[in-house]
Amino acid sequence: YGIMFKIRWNKANTLAAIYASGVLILTLTGVSIVVNIRALYGWFSDFFSTISPVVYALAFAYLVNPLLKFFERQLLSRLRISGKDLSPRLRRIFSLVLTYSSLGLLLFLIGLLVIPQIAANYESIIQNTSAFLVSAVETLGSYFGFEASDITDLEQVINEFTAKFLTYVGTIASSLVVGVLKFLLGLFVSFFVLLNKEKMIAITKKFLASWLSAKHFNNVMNVV
């Protein structure tokens, strides 16, 4: 004979069912994340690589903003053309040009001082390191009584390692070039972010206010 059970649904049973379902969903989600952690890491890495110019732009705009304010409020606020004050738009554009020109000049001077030194000493550093390792192997080999053939094999290994290291450095350099290009793109975007920052802030506030309650909106604004 079949036995039938009647379940009387009340508030307590409903909450228990929701709690059990939530625990099950969270558990399955956690297991899925652990199993596919490598794929998720690759996805996040690709996603960040795609949006990195925008991230660089916002970060750079935030860092450059004080210098922009200095030029806009302290320097160009007193500038007049044909006896008239500059409009806010023109003052912003001139301030941005001065800001980015100053930063570009600073980066150029740093590159002028640092990059030639690295390029000039790169090969000599690698050669000296290889020669030092070979000399150390020969000294230790003779001290511990190794045969000349063994020392020669170790020297060959060191030379091969040096060649692979140079290839590895070349790979790093190519990745660095890609990173620099993304940074320059972010720099370009940051110009327009700062040019229209008040309008962008107003649009963002309206968007948040349409979705959040007054309390949550104020909390978000405080954090920001």
Short mmCIF file of C-alpha atoms in Angstrom, two decimals:
data_model
loop_
_atom_site.label_atom_id
_atom_site.label_comp_id
_atom_site.label_asym_id
_atom_site.label_seq_id
_atom_site.Cartn_x
_atom_site.Cartn_y
_atom_site.Cartn_z
CA TYR A 1 0.00 0.00 0.00
CA GLY A 2 1.28 3.47 -0.80
CA ILE A 3 1.77 5.84 2.06
CA MET A 4 1.05 9.52 1.42
CA PHE A 5 2.52 12.34 3.40
CA LYS A 6 0.89 15.69 3.70
CA ILE A 7 3.16 18.68 4.11
CA ARG A 8 1.51 21.71 5.59
CA TRP A 9 3.29 24.72 4.19
CA ASN A 10 3.63 27.56 6.59
CA LYS A 11 6.06 30.42 7.00
CA ALA A 12 8.62 28.31 8.88
CA ASN A 13 8.58 25.55 6.23
CA THR A 14 8.86 28.08 3.44
CA LEU A 15 11.86 29.78 5.05
CA ALA A 16 13.52 26.40 5.67
CA ALA A 17 13.00 25.41 2.03
CA ILE A 18 14.42 28.72 0.82
CA TYR A 19 17.39 28.38 3.18
CA ALA A 20 18.07 24.79 2.05
CA SER A 21 17.81 25.80 -1.63
CA GLY A 22 20.17 28.73 -1.04
CA VAL A 23 22.72 26.49 0.68
CA LEU A 24 22.51 23.97 -2.16
CA ILE A 25 22.94 26.66 -4.82
CA LEU A 26 25.92 28.20 -3.00
CA THR A 27 27.51 24.77 -2.55
CA LEU A 28 27.11 23.88 -6.22
CA THR A 29 28.41 27.30 -7.23
CA GLY A 30 31.47 26.90 -4.98
CA VAL A 31 32.21 23.42 -6.34
CA SER A 32 31.81 24.69 -9.92
CA ILE A 33 34.21 27.58 -9.24
CA VAL A 34 36.82 25.26 -7.72
CA VAL A 35 36.55 22.77 -10.61
CA ASN A 36 36.74 25.49 -13.27
CA ILE A 37 39.10 27.88 -11.48
CA ARG A 38 41.63 27.88 -14.31
CA ALA A 39 38.99 28.68 -16.93
CA LEU A 40 37.56 31.43 -14.72
CA TYR A 41 41.01 32.91 -14.17
CA GLY A 42 41.58 32.92 -17.93
CA TRP A 43 38.21 34.60 -18.48
CA PHE A 44 38.88 37.30 -15.87
CA SER A 45 42.37 37.82 -17.27
CA ASP A 46 41.03 38.27 -20.81
CA PHE A 47 38.23 40.52 -19.57
CA PHE A 48 40.61 42.78 -17.64
CA SER A 49 43.02 42.85 -20.59
CA THR A 50 40.14 44.08 -22.76
CA ILE A 51 38.96 46.83 -20.41
CA SER A 52 42.43 47.74 -19.10
CA PRO A 53 42.66 50.93 -21.24
CA VAL A 54 39.45 52.19 -19.59
CA VAL A 55 40.79 51.31 -16.13
CA TYR A 56 44.06 53.09 -16.93
CA ALA A 57 42.10 56.09 -18.21
CA LEU A 58 40.01 56.44 -15.03
CA ALA A 59 43.02 55.91 -12.75
CA PHE A 60 45.14 58.38 -14.69
CA ALA A 61 42.33 60.95 -14.77
CA TYR A 62 42.02 60.65 -11.00
CA LEU A 63 45.77 61.15 -10.48
CA VAL A 64 46.07 64.03 -12.95
CA ASN A 65 42.99 65.89 -11.72
CA PRO A 66 44.84 67.91 -8.99
CA LEU A 67 47.34 69.22 -11.55
CA LEU A 68 44.48 70.10 -13.89
CA LYS A 69 42.75 72.02 -11.10
CA PHE A 70 45.97 73.94 -10.39
CA PHE A 71 46.31 75.11 -13.99
CA GLU A 72 42.59 75.83 -14.32
CA ARG A 73 42.02 77.72 -11.06
CA GLN A 74 45.39 79.25 -10.26
CA LEU A 75 47.01 79.97 -13.61
CA LEU A 76 44.40 80.33 -16.34
CA SER A 77 41.68 81.88 -14.18
CA ARG A 78 43.50 85.22 -14.59
CA LEU A 79 44.14 84.88 -18.32
CA ARG A 80 42.18 87.24 -20.58
CA ILE A 81 41.96 87.46 -24.34
CA SER A 82 40.95 90.81 -25.81
CA GLY A 83 40.03 91.98 -22.33
CA LYS A 84 37.59 89.10 -21.78
CA ASP A 85 37.81 86.13 -19.45
CA LEU A 86 38.16 82.72 -21.00
CA SER A 87 35.02 80.64 -21.16
CA PRO A 88 35.00 77.59 -18.84
CA ARG A 89 35.30 75.28 -21.87
CA LEU A 90 38.37 77.05 -23.27
CA ARG A 91 39.95 77.26 -19.82
CA ARG A 92 39.47 73.49 -19.41
CA ILE A 93 40.98 72.72 -22.83
CA PHE A 94 44.02 74.98 -22.26
CA SER A 95 44.49 73.49 -18.78
CA LEU A 96 44.41 69.96 -20.21
CA VAL A 97 46.95 70.87 -22.86
CA LEU A 98 49.28 72.30 -20.22
CA THR A 99 48.75 69.31 -17.92
CA TYR A 100 49.48 66.65 -20.51
CA SER A 101 52.33 68.65 -22.01
CA SER A 102 53.97 68.87 -18.57
CA LEU A 103 53.54 65.15 -17.96
CA GLY A 104 54.74 64.28 -21.45
CA LEU A 105 57.86 66.36 -20.93
CA LEU A 106 58.49 64.69 -17.57
CA LEU A 107 58.11 61.18 -19.05
CA PHE A 108 60.35 62.14 -21.98
CA LEU A 109 63.12 63.33 -19.65
CA ILE A 110 62.86 60.18 -17.53
CA GLY A 111 63.02 58.01 -20.65
CA LEU A 112 65.92 60.04 -21.98
CA LEU A 113 67.90 59.37 -18.82
CA VAL A 114 66.91 55.76 -18.09
CA ILE A 115 66.37 53.93 -21.40
CA PRO A 116 69.79 54.65 -22.99
CA GLN A 117 71.51 53.43 -19.82
CA ILE A 118 69.56 50.18 -19.86
CA ALA A 119 70.16 49.64 -23.58
CA ALA A 120 73.88 50.40 -23.31
CA ASN A 121 74.50 48.12 -20.34
CA TYR A 122 72.09 45.29 -21.20
CA GLU A 123 74.47 43.15 -23.27
CA SER A 124 77.44 43.81 -21.02
CA ILE A 125 75.41 42.81 -17.94
CA ILE A 126 74.40 39.50 -19.56
CA GLN A 127 77.95 38.79 -20.77
CA ASN A 128 79.49 39.63 -17.42
CA THR A 129 76.94 37.45 -15.62
CA SER A 130 77.69 34.52 -17.93
CA ALA A 131 81.45 34.99 -17.56
CA PHE A 132 81.11 35.21 -13.78
CA LEU A 133 79.11 31.96 -13.65
CA VAL A 134 81.61 30.15 -15.88
CA SER A 135 84.52 31.39 -13.75
CA ALA A 136 82.74 30.30 -10.58
CA VAL A 137 82.09 26.83 -12.03
CA GLU A 138 85.73 26.44 -13.07
CA THR A 139 86.97 27.52 -9.64
CA LEU A 140 84.58 25.22 -7.76
CA GLY A 141 85.27 22.35 -10.18
CA SER A 142 89.01 22.55 -9.69
CA TYR A 143 88.57 22.86 -5.93
CA PHE A 144 86.38 19.74 -5.68
CA GLY A 145 88.41 17.77 -8.23
CA PHE A 146 85.96 17.63 -11.13
CA GLU A 147 87.28 16.55 -14.51
CA ALA A 148 87.73 19.04 -17.33
CA SER A 149 84.98 17.38 -19.43
CA ASP A 150 82.46 17.83 -16.62
CA ILE A 151 83.35 21.50 -16.29
CA THR A 152 83.02 21.95 -20.06
CA ASP A 153 79.52 20.44 -19.94
CA LEU A 154 78.54 22.82 -17.15
CA GLU A 155 79.86 25.78 -19.12
CA GLN A 156 77.77 24.69 -22.09
CA VAL A 157 74.70 24.50 -19.88
CA ILE A 158 75.39 28.02 -18.58
CA ASN A 159 75.75 29.40 -22.10
CA GLU A 160 72.49 27.72 -23.16
CA PHE A 161 70.78 29.13 -20.09
CA THR A 162 72.05 32.62 -20.96
CA ALA A 163 70.69 32.30 -24.52
CA LYS A 164 67.28 31.17 -23.21
CA PHE A 165 67.30 34.01 -20.72
CA LEU A 166 67.83 36.51 -23.53
CA THR A 167 64.85 35.01 -25.38
CA TYR A 168 62.77 35.25 -22.21
CA VAL A 169 63.75 38.90 -21.79
CA GLY A 170 62.68 39.52 -25.38
CA THR A 171 59.25 38.04 -24.62
CA ILE A 172 58.94 40.29 -21.57
CA ALA A 173 59.93 43.28 -23.69
CA SER A 174 57.20 42.52 -26.27
CA SER A 175 54.62 42.20 -23.47
CA LEU A 176 55.88 45.50 -22.09
CA VAL A 177 55.35 47.16 -25.46
CA VAL A 178 51.73 45.94 -25.52
CA GLY A 179 51.25 47.26 -21.99
CA VAL A 180 52.69 50.63 -22.96
CA LEU A 181 50.35 50.86 -25.95
CA LYS A 182 47.36 50.12 -23.71
CA PHE A 183 48.61 52.73 -21.25
CA LEU A 184 48.89 55.32 -24.04
CA LEU A 185 45.35 54.48 -25.18
CA GLY A 186 44.20 54.96 -21.59
CA LEU A 187 46.07 58.27 -21.51
CA PHE A 188 44.22 59.37 -24.65
CA VAL A 189 40.83 58.37 -23.19
CA SER A 190 41.63 60.10 -19.88
CA PHE A 191 41.93 63.41 -21.76
CA PHE A 192 38.25 63.21 -22.74
CA VAL A 193 37.27 61.93 -19.28
CA LEU A 194 38.75 65.05 -17.71
CA LEU A 195 37.37 67.28 -20.44
CA ASN A 196 33.80 66.20 -19.66
CA LYS A 197 34.17 65.08 -16.05
CA GLU A 198 31.33 67.22 -14.64
CA LYS A 199 28.88 65.94 -17.26
CA MET A 200 29.99 62.32 -16.68
CA ILE A 201 29.59 62.70 -12.91
CA ALA A 202 26.10 64.17 -13.33
CA ILE A 203 25.02 61.34 -15.67
CA THR A 204 26.41 58.72 -13.29
CA LYS A 205 24.58 60.27 -10.33
CA LYS A 206 21.28 60.34 -12.25
CA PHE A 207 21.73 56.70 -13.23
CA LEU A 208 22.46 55.61 -9.65
CA ALA A 209 19.62 57.72 -8.25
CA SER A 210 17.16 56.04 -10.62
CA TRP A 211 18.14 52.58 -9.35
CA LEU A 212 18.93 53.12 -5.66
CA SER A 213 16.94 54.35 -2.73
CA ALA A 214 17.89 57.70 -1.20
CA LYS A 215 19.69 55.97 1.70
CA HIS A 216 21.72 53.65 -0.51
CA PHE A 217 22.45 56.45 -2.98
CA ASN A 218 23.88 58.63 -0.19
CA ASN A 219 25.96 55.72 1.11
CA VAL A 220 27.40 55.10 -2.35
CA MET A 221 28.20 58.79 -2.78
CA ASN A 222 29.98 58.83 0.59
CA VAL A 223 32.13 55.87 -0.42
CA VAL A 224 32.92 57.42 -3.79
#
